[in-house]
C-alpha cells in the first residue's frame, strides 16, 4: 500500500466536485513531489479549498482520483491521518482551552509527537500559553492552528491560507517554518492569495480558475515569458510625471499625459518598454531632481501581474 | 486508536465542561436546588410517599441525567461544530468513534458526580437509600442514551445559537412535564397523556418505581426504550459534522 519514494506525495487526476448545480472543481490534475512546497493560487471560489479538503479526506470526489502518499484519503483514512497535518482556513480550535493544553491534547493523538512546549515557542506563542483560545488575536489563532498541524511530525502538510490575518512578524515566522519543513523533506501544499508568499515559498504553483488548471510551474517559469512593456518604480510621492515623460523622450508624439502615472502615492508606472536607454534616462532624471529610488522593476512581470492576467483571461 | 488519545480527549472534554459556568448551573445547581427547595416547601406529598424526598430524589436523578446528556453534551457539541473543532478532529488519528467514546465517558463522569451529590444531599434531608438503587442506575443509563440521542440530533442539525435555545427550552418543558419536581397527576389529563409519551416522564416514573417498590410501569419502560433506540438512530442519520 505504501508508495515508493519516487512516487508523488500528492496526486490529483481529473478531480471533479459539484455542490448542487455548481461545479466547484472541474477536471483538475496535478502532482506534488515529495519534499516540494506547492502553492495553489486562484481567486475566491476557484475551487482551492474544495481541492485541499478532498485531499484531507473531508470530501469524496464526484469524479477523478486523489492520492496522498499513495493512499485514498477517504477509504484509507485511518492509515493516512497519522501522516498528515491539516490547517483549516478557519476554526478548528477549542475556544475554552489554552494553547498549551490544546497542543498537549493534539500531541496525544500521535505516536511520535513534537514537544508541545517547544512548538509553542517555535510559533511564538509562549507568552500566550495561559490565555484561552477565545481571547487570542486572529494571527495568534492562525499560529496555534499551524502548530496543531505540525505537532504529529506529518509527512504532508496542508495549509489553507496560512498567513491570512497575520501581522508581518507572524508572517515571517510562518514563512520560516515552511522553509524549515522543506529542509526536513516535508511536503507542503498551501493555498494563498498573497503572490509574494507564493513567490517566496513555493517550488511550484498551480493557478486555478473556475475549478480548472490555468497555469502550472515554478514562479520563475511562470514569469519568464511574461515580458512587461512597462517600467515600475517607487520613489518619493508627488513627482512631476509630465517632466518624467519628457525626460524619457515620451513626449515625441505630443501625448505625454497618461504615459507616466503615479499609480499609488510614491509608485509610478511608465507605459513604455524598459529599454536600457530609458532606464538610463530615468536614472539621470532622478539624479538631476535629487530623488532617491526605492524600487525599480522592468522587463519581467511579477507573479502577481501574471496571476491577474491569467485570471482575467479566464474570466472572459 | 490509542488509549492515551482517548484519555487525553476525555480529560480535555471534562475540563471544558467544568470551565463552563452555565453548564454547572444546569447540571448541578438546578437539580440540587429543586431537590432542596421542593423538599422544604413540601408541595408534593402524594399518596404512597411518606416523605417528599422519596418522590423528589428519583425525579431529580432523572433531571440530572437529562441535563448532562441532553443539555450539556448537546450545547458543547453544537459549539464545537460551529467552531470547526469537530471538522478539525476528523483529520486527526482520533477517529469519530474515538471522539464519541470520549464524549460518552465525559457525560458518564459528570453523571457519577451528579448522582453522588444528589444522593448525599438527599440523605442529608431525610432520604433512605433503598435496595432498588442498582436497577435505578441501569434505567438512568438507558435515559442517558435517549437524552444524548436527542441532544446530538439537535447539535448536529441546528445552528449553534438555535441549538442553545432549543436545548435549554426543551430542558424547561421536560422539567415541567417530566414528573420530576411534582407529580404528573397535578397536570390536566390531556397534558398528562402527552407528557407520558416523552422521555423525561418515562425515565422519572420508572426510576421512582424501582426506588420505592411501587408497581413497575412497563408502559413507561417501553416509551423510554423507544426513545433510547430512536433518538440515537435519528442523530446518526442526520448529524452533520460541519455547520
XYZ file of C-alpha atoms in Angstrom:
559
model
C 0.000 0.000 0.000
C 2.815 2.385 0.845
C 4.171 4.263 -2.147
C 7.772 4.381 -3.330
C 9.836 7.445 -2.502
C 9.849 8.491 -6.146
C 6.052 8.475 -6.338
C 4.383 11.836 -5.882
C 3.374 12.788 -2.353
C 0.098 14.132 -3.699
C -1.605 13.262 -6.936
C -4.807 14.786 -8.266
C -6.162 13.332 -11.525
C -9.281 14.616 -13.240
C -10.854 15.774 -9.973
C -14.478 16.905 -10.299
C -16.592 18.124 -7.373
C -20.075 19.645 -7.529
C -22.038 21.492 -4.875
C -25.577 21.193 -6.158
C -25.571 22.675 -9.660
C -22.250 24.475 -9.103
C -19.082 22.826 -10.373
C -16.519 23.760 -7.713
C -13.714 21.694 -9.257
C -13.844 20.791 -12.947
C -11.288 18.225 -14.077
C -8.260 19.380 -12.083
C -4.990 17.426 -12.334
C -1.575 17.999 -10.788
C 1.125 16.123 -8.863
C 3.197 17.308 -5.921
C 6.607 15.687 -5.477
C 7.888 14.581 -2.090
C 9.555 17.405 -0.249
C 8.059 20.025 -2.527
C 6.354 23.224 -1.361
C 3.420 23.588 -3.725
C 1.104 26.592 -3.928
C -2.499 26.526 -5.066
C -3.408 30.017 -6.269
C -6.667 31.348 -7.574
C -9.413 33.883 -6.997
C -12.100 33.267 -4.378
C -14.383 30.454 -5.497
C -11.755 28.930 -7.797
C -12.004 25.565 -6.039
C -8.805 25.719 -3.969
C -10.348 24.859 -0.607
C -12.552 22.147 -2.139
C -9.436 20.572 -3.661
C -7.487 20.744 -0.404
C -10.411 19.369 1.622
C -10.767 16.470 -0.820
C -7.090 15.665 -0.239
C -7.652 15.901 3.516
C -10.418 13.298 3.285
C -13.331 15.623 4.065
C -14.994 15.246 0.658
C -15.417 12.373 -1.760
C -14.633 13.271 -5.402
C -17.593 13.166 -7.803
C -15.130 12.002 -10.481
C -11.382 11.519 -10.784
C -8.963 10.250 -8.180
C -6.823 11.838 -5.498
C -3.992 10.141 -3.618
C -1.891 11.332 -0.703
C 1.231 9.271 -0.001
C -0.307 6.714 -2.369
C -3.421 6.396 -0.182
C -7.072 7.217 -0.810
C -7.833 9.984 1.722
C -11.348 8.676 2.446
C -11.021 4.887 2.168
C -7.507 4.698 3.693
C -8.162 7.447 6.258
C -7.028 5.501 9.355
C -3.649 4.812 7.699
C -3.277 8.326 6.291
C -4.402 10.565 9.181
C -1.351 9.910 11.394
C 0.889 11.037 8.492
C -0.730 14.351 7.526
C -1.098 17.732 9.203
C -4.047 19.994 8.496
C -4.573 23.715 8.983
C -8.142 24.663 8.090
C -8.900 28.058 6.578
C -10.638 28.998 9.813
C -11.618 27.469 13.107
C -10.723 24.052 14.415
C -9.590 25.136 17.899
C -11.444 24.597 21.186
C -12.207 28.182 22.344
C -12.183 27.093 26.004
C -8.703 25.547 26.030
C -5.372 27.334 26.421
C -2.743 26.992 23.679
C -0.518 24.623 25.630
C -3.495 22.484 26.694
C -4.631 22.302 23.083
C -1.209 21.257 21.790
C -0.864 18.648 24.547
C -4.258 17.240 23.562
C -3.299 17.085 19.871
C 0.089 15.562 20.770
C -1.761 12.675 22.459
C -3.309 11.678 19.115
C 0.089 10.825 17.583
C 2.717 8.191 18.345
C 5.783 10.410 17.999
C 4.580 13.955 18.555
C 6.754 17.047 18.858
C 7.110 18.637 22.280
C 4.102 20.966 22.767
C 6.226 23.401 24.776
C 8.958 23.807 22.176
C 6.465 24.014 19.313
C 4.657 26.763 21.197
C 7.995 28.593 21.357
C 8.627 27.996 17.667
C 5.370 29.674 16.640
C 5.952 32.497 19.129
C 3.025 31.807 21.452
C 4.924 31.190 24.684
C 3.575 34.450 26.127
C 0.018 33.390 25.317
C 0.368 29.876 26.770
C -2.142 30.637 29.527
C -4.602 32.747 27.554
C -7.711 30.877 26.463
C -8.025 30.429 22.717
C -11.137 32.616 22.518
C -9.080 35.601 23.709
C -6.243 35.159 21.191
C -5.948 37.547 18.247
C -6.687 36.283 14.759
C -2.994 35.969 13.961
C -2.289 34.113 17.208
C -5.101 31.659 16.450
C -3.600 31.103 12.994
C -0.205 30.344 14.538
C -1.739 27.924 17.053
C -3.633 26.252 14.232
C -0.338 25.924 12.352
C 1.336 24.409 15.417
C -1.526 21.901 15.748
C -0.969 20.919 12.107
C 2.711 20.232 12.790
C 2.538 18.550 16.206
C 2.348 14.990 14.825
C 5.516 15.313 12.686
C 3.500 14.949 9.454
C 4.965 13.873 6.113
C 2.470 16.020 4.216
C 1.111 19.337 5.492
C -1.979 21.116 4.112
C -2.126 24.835 4.878
C -5.269 26.651 3.712
C -4.402 30.378 3.649
C -1.908 30.038 6.494
C -0.953 33.700 6.778
C -4.399 35.306 6.379
C -4.827 37.807 9.195
C -1.217 37.637 10.387
C 0.901 40.696 11.085
C 4.199 40.953 9.154
C 6.209 39.492 12.026
C 3.992 36.422 12.363
C 4.033 36.061 8.584
C 7.830 35.977 8.585
C 7.777 33.349 11.364
C 5.364 31.239 9.347
C 7.450 31.534 6.184
C 10.498 30.395 8.104
C 8.549 27.428 9.486
C 7.543 26.398 5.970
C 11.181 26.660 4.810
C 12.235 24.513 7.795
C 9.611 21.938 6.799
C 11.033 21.817 3.270
C 14.548 21.403 4.666
C 13.297 18.375 6.607
C 11.784 16.872 3.463
C 8.173 17.526 4.432
C 5.752 18.054 1.553
C 3.679 21.228 1.873
C 0.532 22.108 -0.077
C -0.627 25.645 0.664
C -3.247 27.971 -0.726
C -2.726 31.701 -0.676
C -3.918 34.999 -2.069
C -0.531 36.610 -1.424
C 1.585 36.365 -4.553
C 4.716 37.439 -2.718
C 4.142 34.481 -0.394
C 3.873 32.105 -3.351
C 6.982 33.619 -4.959
C 8.975 33.401 -1.718
C 7.938 29.936 -0.563
C 6.724 27.740 -3.366
C 8.842 25.486 -5.543
C 5.900 25.300 -7.918
C 2.470 26.857 -8.096
C -0.767 25.935 -9.823
C -3.060 28.795 -10.806
C -6.669 27.623 -10.692
C -9.694 29.469 -12.028
C -13.243 28.167 -12.271
C -12.119 24.785 -10.924
C -9.670 24.282 -13.812
C -5.898 24.450 -14.041
C -4.876 27.689 -15.769
C -1.097 27.544 -15.275
C 1.419 25.263 -13.585
C 5.121 25.758 -12.962
C 7.738 27.370 -10.765
C 7.246 31.096 -10.106
C 10.315 31.751 -12.302
C 8.871 29.667 -15.145
C 5.524 31.403 -14.971
C 7.091 34.853 -15.079
C 9.923 34.108 -17.552
C 7.922 34.624 -20.723
C 5.718 37.314 -19.329
C 7.609 40.253 -20.788
C 6.425 43.539 -19.443
C 6.205 46.634 -21.616
C 6.087 48.829 -18.553
C 8.587 50.257 -16.114
C 7.525 50.411 -12.481
C 9.408 52.372 -9.859
C 8.936 53.637 -6.336
C 10.265 56.933 -5.021
C 9.042 59.990 -3.137
C 5.378 60.752 -3.803
C 4.281 63.746 -5.864
C 6.964 63.742 -8.604
C 6.160 65.685 -11.782
C 5.004 62.878 -14.080
C 4.963 65.133 -17.142
C 8.601 66.069 -16.534
C 9.493 62.377 -16.248
C 7.740 61.693 -19.542
C 9.673 64.477 -21.272
C 12.974 63.295 -19.765
C 12.339 59.825 -21.155
C 11.506 61.182 -24.616
C 7.881 60.100 -24.367
C 6.591 63.484 -25.494
C 7.665 62.998 -29.116
C 4.191 62.169 -30.351
C 2.704 65.016 -28.381
C 0.806 62.868 -25.855
C 2.809 62.804 -22.641
C -0.295 62.535 -20.483
C -1.083 59.009 -19.285
C 2.263 57.575 -20.415
C 3.622 58.169 -16.905
C 1.228 57.883 -13.971
C 1.536 57.863 -10.213
C -0.408 54.669 -9.635
C -0.395 54.874 -5.871
C 1.356 57.547 -3.795
C 5.066 57.076 -4.448
C 4.549 54.280 -7.029
C 4.943 55.203 -10.695
C 4.198 53.302 -13.871
C 5.846 54.292 -17.170
C 3.909 52.803 -20.068
C 6.874 52.061 -22.314
C 9.283 49.112 -22.603
C 12.190 49.264 -20.178
C 14.965 49.679 -22.748
C 18.483 50.360 -21.428
C 18.248 53.936 -22.769
C 15.008 54.638 -20.934
C 16.325 53.241 -17.666
C 19.416 55.438 -18.060
C 17.217 58.462 -18.814
C 15.119 57.727 -15.725
C 18.256 57.453 -13.592
C 19.510 60.806 -14.953
C 16.181 62.439 -14.179
C 16.236 61.151 -10.620
C 19.854 62.360 -10.209
C 19.015 65.808 -11.542
C 15.995 66.063 -9.236
C 17.955 64.556 -6.320
C 15.267 61.882 -5.796
C 16.184 58.568 -4.145
C 14.944 55.465 -5.950
C 13.221 52.959 -3.592
C 12.466 50.148 -6.056
C 12.580 49.510 -9.793
C 11.063 46.767 -11.936
C 11.279 46.444 -15.672
C 11.312 43.711 -18.286
C 9.684 40.870 -16.396
C 6.257 40.831 -14.841
C 5.791 39.863 -11.243
C 3.848 36.715 -10.377
C 1.036 38.999 -9.283
C 0.773 40.539 -12.756
C 0.891 37.107 -14.381
C -1.796 35.911 -11.979
C -4.037 38.887 -12.687
C -3.562 38.466 -16.434
C -4.333 34.725 -16.375
C -7.339 35.024 -14.107
C -8.711 37.970 -16.106
C -8.391 35.974 -19.347
C -10.184 33.009 -17.801
C -12.966 35.222 -16.529
C -13.741 36.443 -20.046
C -6.721 4.358 18.147
C -4.506 4.968 21.167
C -5.882 4.676 24.675
C -3.684 7.676 25.521
C -5.598 9.691 22.957
C -8.943 8.652 24.466
C -7.754 9.536 27.964
C -6.430 12.934 26.835
C -9.628 13.655 24.894
C -11.844 12.720 27.847
C -9.716 14.850 30.152
C -9.940 17.860 27.827
C -13.704 17.471 27.376
C -14.146 17.237 31.148
C -12.029 20.366 31.749
C -14.120 22.215 29.164
C -17.359 21.120 30.868
C -16.141 22.236 34.282
C -14.979 25.626 32.902
C -18.427 26.473 31.555
C -20.239 28.121 34.456
C -23.670 27.899 32.810
C -23.067 24.192 32.385
C -22.516 23.742 36.125
C -25.728 25.681 36.795
C -27.856 23.410 34.640
C -26.191 20.122 35.609
C -25.592 20.685 39.344
C -27.187 23.833 40.780
C -30.667 23.430 39.240
C -31.149 19.719 40.151
C -29.832 20.176 43.709
C -31.796 23.421 44.117
C -35.022 21.716 43.050
C -34.351 18.816 45.408
C -33.838 21.015 48.458
C -36.463 23.659 47.625
C -39.338 21.287 46.807
C -38.483 19.084 49.809
C -38.737 22.104 52.110
C -41.956 23.583 50.726
C -43.473 20.101 50.872
C -45.758 20.649 47.873
C -45.573 17.139 46.587
C -46.900 14.933 49.326
C -48.692 12.316 47.308
C -50.275 9.007 48.031
C -47.685 6.325 48.619
C -44.807 8.586 49.609
C -44.097 9.046 53.285
C -41.776 11.977 52.714
C -41.471 14.368 49.721
C -37.798 13.454 49.354
C -38.859 9.898 48.436
C -40.694 11.378 45.480
C -38.078 14.005 44.662
C -34.799 12.054 44.615
C -35.809 9.771 41.691
C -37.131 12.814 39.794
C -34.015 14.870 40.409
C -31.738 11.965 39.400
C -33.658 11.835 36.120
C -33.408 15.603 35.746
C -29.646 15.462 36.344
C -29.217 12.844 33.617
C -31.298 14.942 31.220
C -29.134 17.993 32.000
C -25.854 16.161 31.355
C -26.757 14.006 28.388
C -29.043 16.384 26.510
C -28.258 19.974 27.522
C -24.583 19.886 28.448
C -23.434 17.419 25.779
C -25.694 18.943 23.125
C -24.713 22.572 23.640
C -20.985 21.804 23.852
C -21.140 19.667 20.715
C -23.122 22.330 18.850
C -20.486 24.959 19.529
C -17.662 22.551 18.681
C -19.407 22.077 15.363
C -19.745 25.855 14.920
C -16.047 26.474 15.659
C -14.876 23.773 13.247
C -13.476 21.651 16.082
C -15.412 18.558 15.015
C -14.203 19.060 11.460
C -10.585 19.533 12.535
C -10.634 16.428 14.739
C -11.877 14.495 11.697
C -8.429 14.731 10.093
C -6.541 13.613 13.220
C -5.925 9.975 14.174
C -8.634 10.376 16.845
C -11.491 8.885 14.845
C -15.138 9.858 15.130
C -15.592 6.669 17.102
C -12.861 7.791 19.487
C -14.491 11.175 19.880
C -17.865 9.574 20.691
C -16.262 7.234 23.248
C -14.606 10.241 24.941
C -17.842 12.222 24.958
C -19.680 9.243 26.457
C -17.022 8.884 29.162
C -17.235 12.631 29.886
C -21.027 12.514 30.279
C -20.842 9.407 32.487
C -18.177 11.029 34.659
C -20.334 14.099 35.143
C -23.358 11.900 35.920
C -21.453 9.971 38.575
C -20.647 13.295 40.257
C -24.300 14.369 39.972
C -25.670 11.092 41.353
C -23.256 11.199 44.296
C -24.229 14.775 45.137
C -27.976 14.120 44.779
C -27.740 11.026 46.987
C -25.627 12.827 49.609
C -27.954 15.841 49.714
C -30.999 13.552 49.652
C -29.725 11.543 52.608
C -28.918 14.765 54.458
C -32.555 15.844 54.190
C -34.038 12.514 55.171
C -33.835 10.058 52.247
C -33.112 6.398 52.981
C -31.135 4.741 50.177
C -33.378 1.898 49.051
C -32.399 -1.515 47.652
C -33.532 -0.569 44.168
C -30.543 1.706 43.545
C -28.850 -0.803 41.185
C -31.740 -1.186 38.704
C -32.226 2.579 39.028
C -28.701 3.146 37.733
C -29.493 0.855 34.795
C -32.562 2.933 33.978
C -30.533 6.152 34.273
C -28.083 4.704 31.720
C -30.990 3.981 29.394
C -32.163 7.569 29.912
C -28.660 8.821 29.175
C -28.745 7.085 25.786
C -32.152 8.568 24.979
C -31.251 12.135 26.033
C -27.792 12.007 24.429
C -29.513 10.995 21.189
C -31.873 13.985 21.414
C -29.003 16.354 22.328
C -26.794 15.145 19.488
C -29.663 15.247 16.974
C -30.206 18.939 17.746
C -26.468 19.691 17.946
C -25.801 18.103 14.572
C -28.667 19.697 12.667
C -29.303 23.162 14.147
C -27.146 26.265 14.101
C -25.220 26.683 17.353
C -27.426 29.520 18.684
C -30.667 27.748 17.746
C -29.338 24.583 19.368
C -28.520 26.519 22.548
C -32.061 27.896 22.740
C -33.689 24.598 21.791
C -31.724 22.557 24.332
C -32.484 24.963 27.184
C -36.127 25.354 26.130
C -36.658 21.627 25.841
C -34.997 21.154 29.233
C -37.560 23.504 30.801
C -40.539 21.866 29.036
C -39.417 18.367 30.020
C -38.812 19.547 33.590
C -42.421 20.813 33.755
C -43.865 17.732 32.010
C -41.421 15.171 33.410
C -42.925 14.298 36.786
C -39.644 15.367 38.340
C -40.367 18.214 40.767
C -44.088 17.495 41.194
C -46.348 14.550 40.292
C -47.719 14.182 36.780
C -51.260 13.944 38.144
C -51.112 17.644 39.016
C -51.254 18.271 35.239
C -54.533 18.405 33.225
C -55.449 14.954 31.940
C -54.799 15.710 28.268
C -51.349 17.090 29.116
C -50.631 14.005 31.237
C -51.115 11.720 28.235
C -48.794 13.866 26.151
C -46.227 14.009 28.959
C -46.234 10.221 29.318
C -45.074 9.841 25.715
C -41.972 11.965 26.432
C -38.686 10.506 27.686
C -38.492 12.641 30.845
C -41.630 11.264 32.486
C -40.838 7.756 31.262
C -37.450 7.953 32.985
C -38.574 9.552 36.254
C -41.604 7.241 36.645
C -39.582 4.069 36.056
C -36.724 5.181 38.325
C -39.214 6.201 41.010
C -40.952 2.847 40.883
C -37.775 0.776 41.342
C -36.652 3.078 44.176
C -39.994 2.889 46.019
C -41.135 -0.687 45.291
C -44.275 0.612 43.613
C -45.727 -1.428 40.715
C -43.284 -1.323 37.834
C -44.672 0.759 34.922
C -43.962 -1.386 31.861
C -45.665 1.142 29.556
C -43.250 3.871 30.669
C -40.314 1.498 30.208
C -41.451 0.822 26.634
C -41.572 4.595 25.979
C -38.080 5.023 27.431
C -36.665 2.176 25.320
C -38.297 3.620 22.198
C -36.576 6.972 22.806
C -33.256 5.262 23.616
C -33.356 3.450 20.274
C -34.992 6.085 18.081
C -33.171 9.268 19.124
C -29.596 7.937 18.609
C -30.615 6.421 15.257
C -32.028 9.771 14.117
C -28.892 11.536 15.377
C -26.633 9.116 13.491
C -28.740 9.599 10.365
C -28.995 13.412 10.362
C -25.899 14.608 12.262
C -23.749 16.931 10.126
C -20.158 17.414 11.286
C -19.887 20.863 9.676
C -22.359 23.698 10.243
